Amino acid sequence: MISKENITEESRLTIKNTVANQKVYFNTNATKDIKFRRLQLQKLLNIIKLNEGLLYEAIYEDFGKSEFVSYITELGLIYSEIKLAIKKLPKWSKRRKVGSDIANLPGRSFIEPEPFGVCLIIGTWNYPVQLSILPAVSAIAAGNTIIIKPSELASNSSKVMAEILNSAFDEQFLKVIEGGVDVSTELLKQKFDKIFYTGGSSVGKIVMKAAAENLCPVVLELGGKSPAFVLEDANLKMAAKRIAFGKFINGGQTCVAPDYILIKKEIKSKFIEELKTQIIKIYSSNPAESESFTKIINERHFQRLSKLIDRDKVVFGGDTDSDINYIAPTILDHVGWDDGVMQEEIFGPILPIIEFDNIDKVIKKVKERNKPLSLYIFSKSKKVINRINMEISFGGGMVNDTISYFANEKLPFGGVGYSGMGNYHGKFGFDTFSHNKSLLYKTNLFEPFIKYPPYTKSKLRIVRWLLE
């Protein structure tokens, strides 16, 4: 997201006026009403359901993704999130009474969630609908106004989202603004009350730097190289099946996908054979013709991924077709930590395998790298599982499965360090877009004499007795 000055004056004015108008509207307090929020959430649910077919068509045009895959990875998650928010909103938004310390007795203390104000949500392209609208659900539930900037790379999805949402909502409350880097750059110049960004760490730094100019809080949902440990006591058939699903769904273009495998040397060959079998079962012997396998988003990413395939290390797949941006599910063996494929998040259907024989050394290697968004462990040993979990910092993960923890709204989703900051989903999303305001009520019936000067030794003794 390098700043470019080719934005039109009309677009610049639209952005500036939209932010200003949303600030005015937010200050009317209309969005703070719980009934209003629930009505907007219901409207969002209705408008997406009404236009489900258009969204499926747009996603297919962008990725060649089937309706089934689009439902389970995009719309289904949005529906679930909206319904949960509508149901739980009265409880989430309720003022909570907490205890008061001795210095404030007699008194009553409360925590009251309030919305931040005008929020900017910058979506990404790999799940263009879900990753633009899901954060907006949380922002609406918390009582904010929202500007959504979808990714221009998934241009068809961006266009349909703009059409259906902008026709349904007052732009003072919610507006989708389309465009490329120039539009994103101009948006980041505005003074928002919260910014939510999903994408890569390099752009995340730019977003954070821009937000710092206005001391605006940010949530960064990034990515990273997420490892999958396969230990000698793992169920290899189940591990292979679940890794194949998690790695190659959406053509590997998933932030929580296992990026590489760390496997005990003595079981590697058997596991690779099982992994080949499972890939063929899921995507057939010709994934290019499978409606369940997704193409790469564009030529630039296709070329980037093609360069990561070391032909001398391919043990399965490796087929590519630049005419349709197709890369087959590919397994690389005999991979080292210094190989090119291990220097960046892959974000595609290429799976490197690194063998190890010493758990201490491999844990050390992982810890030397940036903290991953996800981590997966395939083992029956509680001792080993607990050790890996305790020693390695990561955003979230699973034992004996991959990626599906993302769908559990009872778990916070987010990264740590280079893989992100902040989290969302369910109540965690509501909290992310809410400020917890402190409020303490004091009575006028009593006032402790030790509070006011002159301060004496006897007063100090009383204070010590009370506080210590």
XYZ file of C-alpha atoms in Angstrom:
468
model
C 0.000 0.000 0.000
C 2.432 2.643 -1.242
C 0.952 6.128 -1.371
C -0.020 7.222 -4.870
C -1.403 10.607 -5.864
C -3.628 9.419 -8.724
C -6.872 9.517 -6.772
C -9.457 11.824 -8.309
C -10.545 14.950 -6.504
C -14.107 13.612 -6.534
C -13.044 10.403 -4.747
C -10.998 12.359 -2.250
C -13.970 14.609 -1.490
C -16.304 11.600 -1.205
C -14.028 9.972 1.355
C -13.624 13.159 3.377
C -17.363 13.918 3.372
C -18.337 10.333 4.221
C -16.116 10.304 7.297
C -17.364 13.753 8.350
C -21.017 12.798 7.867
C -20.575 9.578 9.821
C -19.053 11.557 12.695
C -22.075 13.855 12.727
C -24.465 10.914 12.611
C -22.633 9.031 15.350
C -22.897 12.100 17.585
C -26.695 11.992 17.301
C -26.439 8.836 19.485
C -28.742 6.910 17.135
C -26.338 3.972 16.849
C -26.131 3.572 20.618
C -29.707 2.347 20.821
C -29.813 -1.456 21.179
C -32.993 -1.764 19.099
C -31.346 0.198 16.301
C -28.296 -2.079 16.309
C -30.388 -5.238 16.196
C -32.475 -3.830 13.348
C -29.316 -3.058 11.357
C -27.959 -6.540 11.975
C -31.234 -8.075 10.841
C -31.189 -5.863 7.746
C -27.640 -7.023 7.006
C -28.702 -10.652 7.348
C -31.712 -10.131 5.081
C -29.823 -8.269 2.359
C -27.075 -10.911 2.178
C -29.599 -13.745 2.021
C -31.591 -11.917 -0.644
C -28.452 -11.479 -2.762
C -26.776 -14.791 -1.991
C -26.816 -15.810 -5.637
C -25.067 -12.614 -6.740
C -22.386 -13.114 -4.122
C -21.795 -16.721 -5.169
C -21.448 -15.619 -8.793
C -19.001 -12.870 -7.867
C -16.842 -15.166 -5.754
C -16.851 -17.721 -8.571
C -15.726 -15.067 -11.048
C -12.872 -14.088 -8.748
C -11.726 -17.583 -7.748
C -13.673 -20.292 -9.556
C -14.899 -21.328 -6.108
C -17.945 -23.589 -5.813
C -21.130 -22.547 -4.025
C -20.545 -25.166 -1.312
C -17.040 -23.928 -0.531
C -18.224 -20.300 -0.640
C -20.995 -21.077 1.821
C -18.847 -22.904 4.387
C -15.941 -20.437 4.190
C -17.787 -17.151 3.658
C -21.564 -16.726 3.966
C -22.254 -19.457 6.522
C -19.841 -17.873 8.995
C -21.424 -14.455 8.464
C -24.940 -15.773 9.069
C -23.842 -17.496 12.261
C -22.077 -14.367 13.520
C -25.051 -12.079 12.826
C -27.563 -14.379 14.516
C -25.324 -14.722 17.571
C -24.934 -10.943 17.839
C -28.682 -10.322 17.564
C -29.340 -12.883 20.292
C -26.587 -11.863 22.697
C -26.474 -8.101 22.154
C -28.657 -7.144 25.147
C -26.367 -9.132 27.441
C -23.112 -7.974 25.830
C -24.043 -4.303 25.964
C -25.411 -4.292 29.495
C -23.717 -2.189 32.151
C -21.901 -4.504 34.587
C -21.600 -3.839 38.299
C -18.229 -4.575 39.896
C -16.840 -4.244 43.369
C -15.486 -1.003 44.814
C -12.207 -0.610 46.654
C -12.109 0.558 50.259
C -11.038 4.094 49.301
C -14.259 4.566 47.355
C -16.709 3.216 49.929
C -19.532 3.825 50.150
C -19.830 3.719 46.397
C -20.983 1.654 43.420
C -18.695 0.818 40.486
C -19.726 -0.083 36.948
C -18.218 -0.990 33.579
C -20.194 0.213 30.592
C -19.299 -0.774 27.007
C -19.626 2.111 24.571
C -18.863 2.329 20.834
C -15.680 3.982 19.615
C -17.312 5.984 16.833
C -16.413 5.906 13.131
C -14.604 2.696 12.171
C -12.652 1.771 9.060
C -12.565 -1.879 8.010
C -10.043 -2.812 5.316
C -10.812 -6.265 3.990
C -8.583 -8.656 2.118
C -9.020 -10.708 -1.036
C -8.712 -14.386 -0.100
C -12.141 -14.560 1.552
C -13.383 -11.233 0.226
C -16.938 -11.281 1.568
C -16.334 -12.890 4.940
C -13.260 -10.851 5.861
C -14.965 -7.572 4.952
C -18.377 -8.204 6.515
C -17.526 -10.299 9.593
C -15.695 -7.439 11.354
C -18.538 -5.116 10.336
C -20.995 -7.352 12.204
C -19.009 -6.779 15.400
C -18.736 -3.045 14.709
C -22.500 -2.728 14.157
C -23.258 -4.748 17.295
C -21.023 -2.440 19.328
C -22.832 0.664 18.015
C -20.313 2.188 15.632
C -20.629 3.637 12.147
C -18.597 1.844 9.501
C -16.713 2.386 6.267
C -15.723 -0.844 4.518
C -12.907 -0.884 1.970
C -12.909 -4.320 0.276
C -9.886 -5.624 -1.593
C -9.716 -4.505 -5.209
C -8.036 -7.825 -6.138
C -11.340 -9.662 -5.736
C -12.986 -7.049 -7.935
C -16.256 -8.863 -8.623
C -16.886 -9.548 -4.942
C -16.018 -5.947 -4.076
C -18.449 -4.607 -6.677
C -21.365 -6.755 -5.528
C -20.768 -5.927 -1.844
C -20.757 -2.231 -2.670
C -23.943 -2.514 -4.705
C -26.007 -4.459 -2.186
C -24.797 -2.788 1.024
C -24.811 0.774 -0.275
C -28.352 0.309 -1.557
C -29.550 -1.034 1.801
C -27.859 1.259 4.319
C -27.719 4.995 4.867
C -24.145 6.022 4.047
C -24.054 8.049 7.260
C -24.153 4.695 9.056
C -22.457 2.201 6.720
C -20.773 2.678 3.369
C -18.624 0.500 1.136
C -15.932 2.462 -0.692
C -14.226 0.654 -3.548
C -10.820 1.361 -5.007
C -7.171 0.488 -5.048
C -4.096 1.584 -3.165
C -4.839 5.265 -3.749
C -8.236 4.983 -2.077
C -6.807 3.028 0.867
C -4.081 5.626 1.274
C -6.593 8.468 1.279
C -8.816 6.666 3.774
C -5.875 6.194 6.129
C -5.303 9.961 6.122
C -8.702 10.478 7.766
C -9.273 10.582 11.492
C -11.035 7.366 12.464
C -11.878 6.116 15.937
C -10.854 2.506 15.172
C -9.197 0.783 12.223
C -9.507 -2.933 11.517
C -7.154 -4.321 8.872
C -6.839 -7.843 7.473
C -3.920 -8.666 5.200
C -0.149 -8.973 5.150
C 2.345 -7.722 7.712
C 4.080 -5.284 5.325
C 0.857 -3.367 4.723
C -0.059 -3.836 8.382
C 2.953 -1.700 9.286
C 1.732 1.050 6.928
C -1.748 0.933 8.458
C -0.349 1.107 11.972
C 1.944 3.999 11.088
C -0.936 5.947 9.532
C -3.167 5.252 12.524
C -0.455 6.493 14.880
C -0.736 9.973 13.356
C -4.169 10.255 14.960
C -3.495 7.950 17.921
C -6.165 5.676 16.479
C -6.378 2.152 17.930
C -5.907 -0.629 15.391
C -6.632 -4.306 15.016
C -4.264 -6.087 12.649
C -5.269 -9.534 11.415
C -2.155 -10.671 9.590
C -0.667 -14.103 8.933
C 2.647 -15.890 8.999
C 4.221 -19.282 8.580
C 1.993 -21.578 10.622
C 3.634 -24.948 11.384
C 2.000 -28.352 11.722
C 3.839 -30.814 13.980
C 3.319 -34.472 13.118
C 4.706 -36.733 15.857
C 5.447 -40.441 15.717
C 2.320 -41.396 17.699
C -0.052 -39.450 15.420
C -2.885 -41.090 13.518
C -1.230 -40.637 10.134
C -4.307 -41.240 8.012
C -6.381 -38.715 9.956
C -3.495 -36.236 10.116
C -2.965 -36.452 6.355
C -6.671 -36.012 5.642
C -7.070 -33.009 7.923
C -3.847 -31.339 6.797
C -4.816 -31.828 3.142
C -8.167 -30.174 3.827
C -6.754 -27.275 5.830
C -3.835 -26.612 3.495
C -5.499 -26.832 0.114
C -8.972 -25.391 0.705
C -9.291 -22.115 -1.205
C -6.183 -23.091 -3.151
C -4.049 -22.675 -0.035
C -4.981 -18.990 0.119
C -5.999 -19.105 3.783
C -4.242 -17.223 6.574
C -4.743 -20.068 9.074
C -3.656 -22.830 6.688
C -0.740 -25.008 7.822
C 2.182 -23.396 6.009
C 4.687 -26.220 6.468
C 4.991 -29.613 8.164
C 7.490 -30.618 10.827
C 7.584 -34.401 11.014
C 9.561 -37.089 12.771
C 12.043 -38.605 10.339
C 10.988 -42.222 10.827
C 7.353 -41.651 9.812
C 7.896 -39.139 7.018
C 7.766 -41.513 4.032
C 4.615 -43.232 5.237
C 2.952 -39.897 5.937
C 3.790 -38.506 2.488
C 2.196 -41.514 0.820
C -0.904 -41.092 2.963
C -0.999 -37.379 2.171
C -0.886 -38.108 -1.570
C -3.757 -40.538 -1.194
C -5.889 -38.035 0.701
C -5.252 -35.212 -1.778
C -6.393 -37.445 -4.636
C -9.478 -38.519 -2.678
C -10.436 -34.899 -2.006
C -9.514 -33.244 -5.311
C -9.212 -36.224 -7.703
C -6.146 -37.061 -9.770
C -6.744 -33.866 -11.779
C -7.555 -31.018 -9.362
C -7.741 -28.561 -12.273
C -11.112 -30.092 -13.131
C -12.355 -30.280 -9.538
C -15.054 -27.735 -8.667
C -13.752 -27.870 -5.094
C -10.273 -26.641 -5.946
C -9.672 -22.906 -6.263
C -7.514 -20.991 -8.715
C -4.886 -18.446 -7.663
C -6.313 -14.924 -7.381
C -4.209 -13.300 -10.131
C -1.147 -13.587 -12.347
C 1.149 -11.757 -9.918
C 0.465 -14.242 -7.113
C 0.645 -17.131 -9.592
C 4.147 -16.052 -10.638
C 5.225 -15.518 -7.021
C 4.073 -19.008 -6.045
C 5.552 -20.672 -9.127
C 8.982 -19.365 -8.140
C 8.659 -21.070 -4.742
C 8.370 -24.516 -6.306
C 11.796 -26.178 -6.307
C 11.374 -28.794 -9.037
C 14.113 -30.966 -7.536
C 12.082 -31.281 -4.320
C 8.604 -31.907 -5.744
C 7.314 -35.330 -4.698
C 3.694 -34.701 -5.646
C 1.875 -32.229 -7.870
C 3.842 -29.296 -9.201
C 1.656 -28.815 -12.276
C 0.906 -25.212 -13.228
C -1.126 -23.447 -15.908
C -0.579 -19.715 -16.317
C -3.607 -19.344 -18.607
C -5.976 -20.043 -15.712
C -3.666 -19.228 -12.753
C -3.720 -22.871 -11.694
C -1.214 -24.517 -9.364
C -1.853 -28.113 -8.354
C -1.637 -29.237 -4.725
C 2.119 -29.651 -4.381
C 4.280 -31.416 -1.795
C 7.959 -30.541 -1.384
C 10.266 -32.945 0.456
C 13.855 -32.587 1.734
C 13.177 -28.917 2.503
C 15.608 -26.954 4.671
C 15.026 -23.923 6.852
C 17.024 -21.734 4.470
C 15.087 -22.697 1.333
C 13.212 -19.943 -0.487
C 9.845 -21.494 0.294
C 10.589 -21.095 4.021
C 11.364 -17.370 3.882
C 7.817 -16.059 3.551
C 4.226 -17.083 4.104
C 3.347 -19.266 1.127
C -0.374 -18.472 0.820
C -0.871 -21.034 -1.903
C -1.125 -24.797 -2.548
C 2.521 -25.617 -1.833
C 3.325 -27.708 1.232
C 6.989 -28.036 2.313
C 7.975 -30.895 4.624
C 10.849 -30.594 7.064
C 11.947 -33.735 8.889
C 13.435 -33.727 12.373
C 14.697 -36.225 14.915
C 15.167 -33.935 17.913
C 12.108 -32.141 19.310
C 14.265 -29.708 21.291
C 16.040 -28.434 18.182
C 12.900 -28.091 16.078
C 11.037 -26.172 18.790
C 14.053 -23.861 19.045
C 13.960 -23.317 15.275
C 10.285 -22.360 15.319
C 10.836 -19.975 18.228
C 13.603 -18.212 16.310
C 11.082 -17.185 13.654
C 8.227 -14.675 13.834
C 5.270 -15.797 15.933
C 2.774 -17.645 13.702
C -0.932 -16.978 13.436
C -1.739 -20.679 13.904
C -0.036 -23.852 15.088
C -1.174 -27.452 14.754
C -0.028 -30.528 16.671
C -0.785 -34.105 15.657
C 0.007 -36.379 18.587
C -1.552 -38.424 21.392
C 1.104 -37.427 23.932
C -0.189 -34.855 26.416
C 3.380 -34.230 27.503
C 4.572 -33.288 24.024
C 1.396 -31.336 23.230
C 1.677 -29.338 26.437
C 5.357 -28.677 25.867
C 4.905 -27.321 22.332
C 1.934 -25.242 23.448
C 3.844 -23.847 26.429
C 7.058 -23.031 24.575
C 5.784 -21.579 21.293
C 3.724 -18.413 21.113
C 1.022 -18.364 18.425
C -2.353 -16.756 17.788
C -4.498 -19.884 17.982
C -4.298 -23.514 17.057
C -5.569 -27.052 17.265
C -4.558 -30.515 18.357
C -5.168 -33.259 15.773
C -6.918 -30.991 13.263
C -6.440 -27.782 11.279
C -8.151 -24.408 10.617
C -11.661 -25.123 11.969
C -10.989 -23.406 15.304
C -11.572 -20.222 13.282
C -15.298 -21.022 13.177
C -15.766 -21.286 16.964
C -17.202 -17.932 18.030
C -16.424 -18.807 21.647
C -12.691 -18.579 20.856
C -10.959 -15.251 20.169
C -9.422 -15.126 16.710
C -6.274 -13.076 16.181
C -2.526 -13.159 15.909
C 0.395 -12.187 18.088
C 3.455 -10.160 17.163
C 4.064 -10.288 13.401
C 0.888 -12.333 12.925
C -1.302 -9.567 14.297
C -2.742 -7.760 17.277
C -6.252 -7.719 18.676
C -8.935 -10.334 18.082
C -12.570 -10.790 17.168
C -15.449 -13.280 16.595
C -18.520 -13.456 18.834
C -18.267 -11.567 22.112
C -14.572 -10.905 21.413
C -15.529 -8.920 18.316
C -18.050 -6.880 20.278
C -15.343 -6.126 22.853
C -12.856 -5.186 20.130
C -15.176 -2.487 18.805
C -16.216 -1.286 22.278
C -14.537 0.917 24.846
C -15.132 -0.243 28.420
C -15.990 2.946 30.234
C -15.533 3.076 34.004
C -18.159 4.760 36.151
C -18.267 5.114 39.948
C -21.194 6.535 41.931
C -20.472 8.103 45.335
C -22.947 8.947 48.052
C -23.260 12.437 49.548
C -24.119 11.047 52.955
C -20.594 10.361 54.161
C -17.061 11.600 53.542
C -13.926 10.159 55.250
C -12.032 12.828 57.212
C -8.637 11.272 56.446
C -9.016 12.196 52.765
C -8.292 15.897 53.326
C -5.370 17.872 54.759
C -3.920 18.470 57.166
C -2.273 15.066 56.944
C -1.056 13.735 60.279
C 0.767 10.685 61.498
C -2.441 9.333 62.979
C -4.171 9.651 59.579
C -1.239 7.857 57.918
C -1.555 5.009 60.425
C -5.243 4.663 59.578
C -4.540 4.698 55.832
C -1.851 2.043 56.238
C -4.190 -0.084 58.301
C -6.914 0.191 55.651
C -4.718 -0.438 52.616
C -2.178 -2.915 53.896
